[in-house]
Structure formats: C-alpha cells, structure tokens
C-alpha cells in the first residue's frame, strides 16, 4: 500500500493546518479502503486526530506505516448461523469475528448479539479494543465479533440453539492462546455458558477460551461488575486529580444492562445519587435516587425476568417514565453513558453543560458523537472516553485469563484491588500524554498512550 500521510517522512513540528490536511487525506484512504462503514470511520478519525501530530513528530512511525497498518484488521471471518426456533422453523443469521491486532497479545474482545450488528460496527469496536487493551497494561490484542441475532423475546432454548450453531463455526478460529472472546450487548452469563459448552463438546478441551464465564467453571469474581465499577473508578480518578470526589454528586446514567447496573451500584457506594436509567424505549427519572433496594429490583427485572425499564414506575410511582427520551435532559453533575454507541448528540452535550455537568465517564463504547466531544472539551468537562473509562471490563477479563492459566481463583478483594490499580494506571497514562496547559485532554492522552505500545511492538516484530 502506498504512503498516504507523506511521500517523505516529515521532520518534527507540523502545524494545525497541515495536520488537518493530513487527517483529511488519511481519512479519504480509510473510507476508500472500507466503504459503507461509518462507525469505523468515526472511530479511526477520533484516534487519528489525537495521534497524527505525535506520529509526525516521530519519524519512525511514519517510516513503518504504523497508522496505515493499524487501520486494517489482521483478518475478518464471516459465516452463516442457521438454527431452529421453537416452532421448528429454520432461521438464518450472520456471524462475524474480527481479529484486528495481536501485536501485544492474543486477540481479545467481546461478542455482540444485536439486530444492528454488521461488519462496520464490529470493526469500530475491534479497532477501539486494540487501544483499550493496550492501555490496561495487560498482554491482550484487539478483536470483536457477534451476530445480527436478537436475543430479545427468544426463549432459553432458542438462545441455546443459536449459540451452539454460532460456536460450531467460531470454534475454528479461537483458543486460549489465539483469540479469547467475551460478552458485550446481548451476550451475558447465559450466552457465554452455552457458547463455552459447545466449544468444549467440539474441541474436547477445557480451556480459558472465553471470559465472563460463570464462577462454577472458571469465571472471575468482579468480572460482571468490572466495566461499571471501572467507569466509576475512572470518574473518581478524574475528580481527585482536580481535588474533588464522587461523594454527593448527582449522576445520570443511560442503559439498564450489565454496565449501567454496576455503574449505578458503585456510584451509590461512593456516596453519589443516580437518578436515571434507560433502554431503547425511554428513560426513567427517579428524583429520590436509585438506592440499593431499587437497584436489586432492576437487576431482577432485567437479568431474570428480562423486562423493560418502563416497569420501574409501576413499582416506584414517584419516578417518571420519559418514553422515547434519553437521560441527558436531566440536571446532573456526572453523566454516565452506559447503553450504546452514538447516544449523546451535540445538543445533548450542550444541555449537559448548561445544566452544570462537570464529568462524563463513558461505560459504553463511543457513546458520544464527535460534535458532543468538541462541546465537552470546549467547556472543560472532564471527559473520560470509553476506551479509557470502560477498560475495566476487559482488564478483569485479562485477570480471568491469568487465573485460568494459573488454575487459581483470586478473592473478590484481590481482583477489585487489581482493577482499581489498572484504572489508576490508565488515568496516569492519560495525564502523562494528554496534559496541555495544566489541563488533561483525556482523548489525546488515551489515544497516544494506547497507540505507542502497539506501534512499538509492531516495529519490533517486522513488517507484516
Ligand atoms: P447489555 O446488553 O447488558 O445492555 C445494553 C443496554 O443498552 C440495554 O439497556 C439496552 O436497552 C441499551 N441499548 C442497547 N442498544 C440501544 C440503543 N440503540 N438505544 C438505546 N439503548 C440501547 O450490554 P452491556 O451493558 O454489556 O453494554 C453496554 C455498552 O457498554 C455497550 O456499548 C458495550 O459495548 C459497552 N461495554 C460493555 C462491556 C462489558 O463488559 N459488558 C465492556 C466494555 C464496554 P434495550 O434492552 O432496549 O436494547
């Protein structure tokens, strides 16, 4: 592939207008090479905007075409997933696994089951995963997979048959030392159990090929909690850096799945008050705050009964249900987007700022659109982007892999202490690489720190 940044490596010290031209040129190449994948383009642009000036100042990365190489996945598998529903009808979905980079360790990243899944969505998630995993300091490369299968409204038997069919193909590509998937939207403990069972039947080995496993067969304590807890540890780290804390803060949280539930749990434990949760139907607003008892009820509703968040207001009538609305119109100090990509738009960010929001810590992947991020940065909001703030999930997945290899189980406290240490380490990297005029630009810090480790590994390993 030809160089797209420059024919000749540029010497140190560009300026913002040449950077803009370089970014435009680079993105034209990415779009031409991967057409029709807007989420992937968005994720690449965000990284390139942070990293390109750094690359221009370090000729070695230009000479080795690191950015060109890092924006093309190692390989992509797609496959048919045929299964029978409860009526005996044959259904057909499409499965994917994207192995993006194994420069610093086996491919690692979740599986998403959601009707919106297509190659471009998974490429964005796999690309983000490369940098996120690098930031954790653990030896994990980046990958992602999933299917356009919708588990909502399906019986346990249907979910099991789908998972068995999906794994019958996926098992050809994965292994404890090659590629280790985990959960994501639509893939929780139930799905991981069915997938693991089928892997074992076909391959005949009991190995740590998936993380997020139930405790009975190789799971780690704190893995279900890790992403939500990590996002709150990161918010706390950002606040401590300016001499403040989460105590007493009003939080708005989106989503009501795995990440939102444990973000809420940790926020309560830190002395904050979470006043919203949501799903794709709308938002509940509870001015009294979602306390531990109410959260236990939500967990039962979502994880056992698989109900909708609108039911909250029947149980707790002082709360209000805002059908079709996201939570960002509710006044808060801290916003916790924990549902999905592109769920905070420019006008939402402006409303958050107008209402006094000081911190955004993203449990979800890429929930804020670029124009919303511009608003945060312009107004000095402490913005913990997903690849830094939600890295706790994959970090504890990494710790699950270590425990599986050692054939040991660490205690809850051991895992939680390591998680806290990893989130603190990510924050320190953001401060090291992102501090400008006494303030931390978290996207810049996280992207450069995540990039540098992978780039240096690629250079050491030769052209491939
Ligand atoms: P779950 O499936 O457990 O929950 C997802 C939640 O988000 C549900 O409440 C769902 O509502 C809502 N949601 C999904 N799509 C939309 C949409 N288009 N509009 C509005 N709401 C939506 O997933 P997780 O909690 O595991 O994941 C949430 C986010 O966190 C994702 O971005 C994921 O990539 C990210 N993440 C997850 C990690 C993990 O460890 N699980 C690790 C790192 C990041 P509904 O039921 O209506 O669909």
mmCIF file of N, CA and C in Angstrom, residues 290-301:
data_model
loop_
_atom_site.group_PDB
_atom_site.id
_atom_site.type_symbol
_atom_site.label_atom_id
_atom_site.label_comp_id
_atom_site.label_asym_id
_atom_site.label_seq_id
_atom_site.Cartn_x
_atom_site.Cartn_y
_atom_site.Cartn_z
ATOM 1 N N UNK A 290 -31.821 6.131 42.816
ATOM 2 C CA UNK A 290 -31.999 4.675 42.753
ATOM 3 C C UNK A 290 -31.117 4.092 43.860
ATOM 4 N N UNK A 291 -31.737 3.662 44.955
ATOM 5 C CA UNK A 291 -30.931 3.144 46.068
ATOM 6 C C UNK A 291 -30.671 1.650 45.867
ATOM 7 N N UNK A 292 -30.007 1.026 46.835
ATOM 8 C CA UNK A 292 -29.593 -0.373 46.671
ATOM 9 C C UNK A 292 -30.800 -1.299 46.481
ATOM 10 N N UNK A 293 -31.879 -1.042 47.214
ATOM 11 C CA UNK A 293 -33.062 -1.915 47.091
ATOM 12 C C UNK A 293 -33.696 -1.777 45.703
ATOM 13 N N UNK A 294 -33.795 -0.535 45.249
ATOM 14 C CA UNK A 294 -34.390 -0.313 43.920
ATOM 15 C C UNK A 294 -33.501 -0.938 42.832
ATOM 16 N N UNK A 295 -32.184 -0.840 43.029
ATOM 17 C CA UNK A 295 -31.267 -1.416 42.036
ATOM 18 C C UNK A 295 -31.399 -2.950 42.008
ATOM 19 N N UNK A 296 -31.573 -3.548 43.189
ATOM 20 C CA UNK A 296 -31.750 -5.015 43.230
ATOM 21 C C UNK A 296 -33.004 -5.398 42.448
ATOM 22 N N UNK A 297 -34.048 -4.569 42.564
ATOM 23 C CA UNK A 297 -35.287 -4.838 41.824
ATOM 24 C C UNK A 297 -35.025 -4.716 40.310
ATOM 25 N N UNK A 298 -34.260 -3.694 39.906
ATOM 26 C CA UNK A 298 -33.934 -3.514 38.477
ATOM 27 C C UNK A 298 -33.138 -4.722 37.964
ATOM 28 N N UNK A 299 -32.190 -5.196 38.763
ATOM 29 C CA UNK A 299 -31.365 -6.330 38.322
ATOM 30 C C UNK A 299 -32.234 -7.575 38.104
ATOM 31 N N UNK A 300 -33.173 -7.780 39.001
ATOM 32 C CA UNK A 300 -34.078 -8.930 38.836
ATOM 33 C C UNK A 300 -34.938 -8.742 37.575
ATOM 34 N N UNK A 301 -35.449 -7.516 37.398
ATOM 35 C CA UNK A 301 -36.286 -7.223 36.223
ATOM 36 C C UNK A 301 -35.525 -7.487 34.919
#
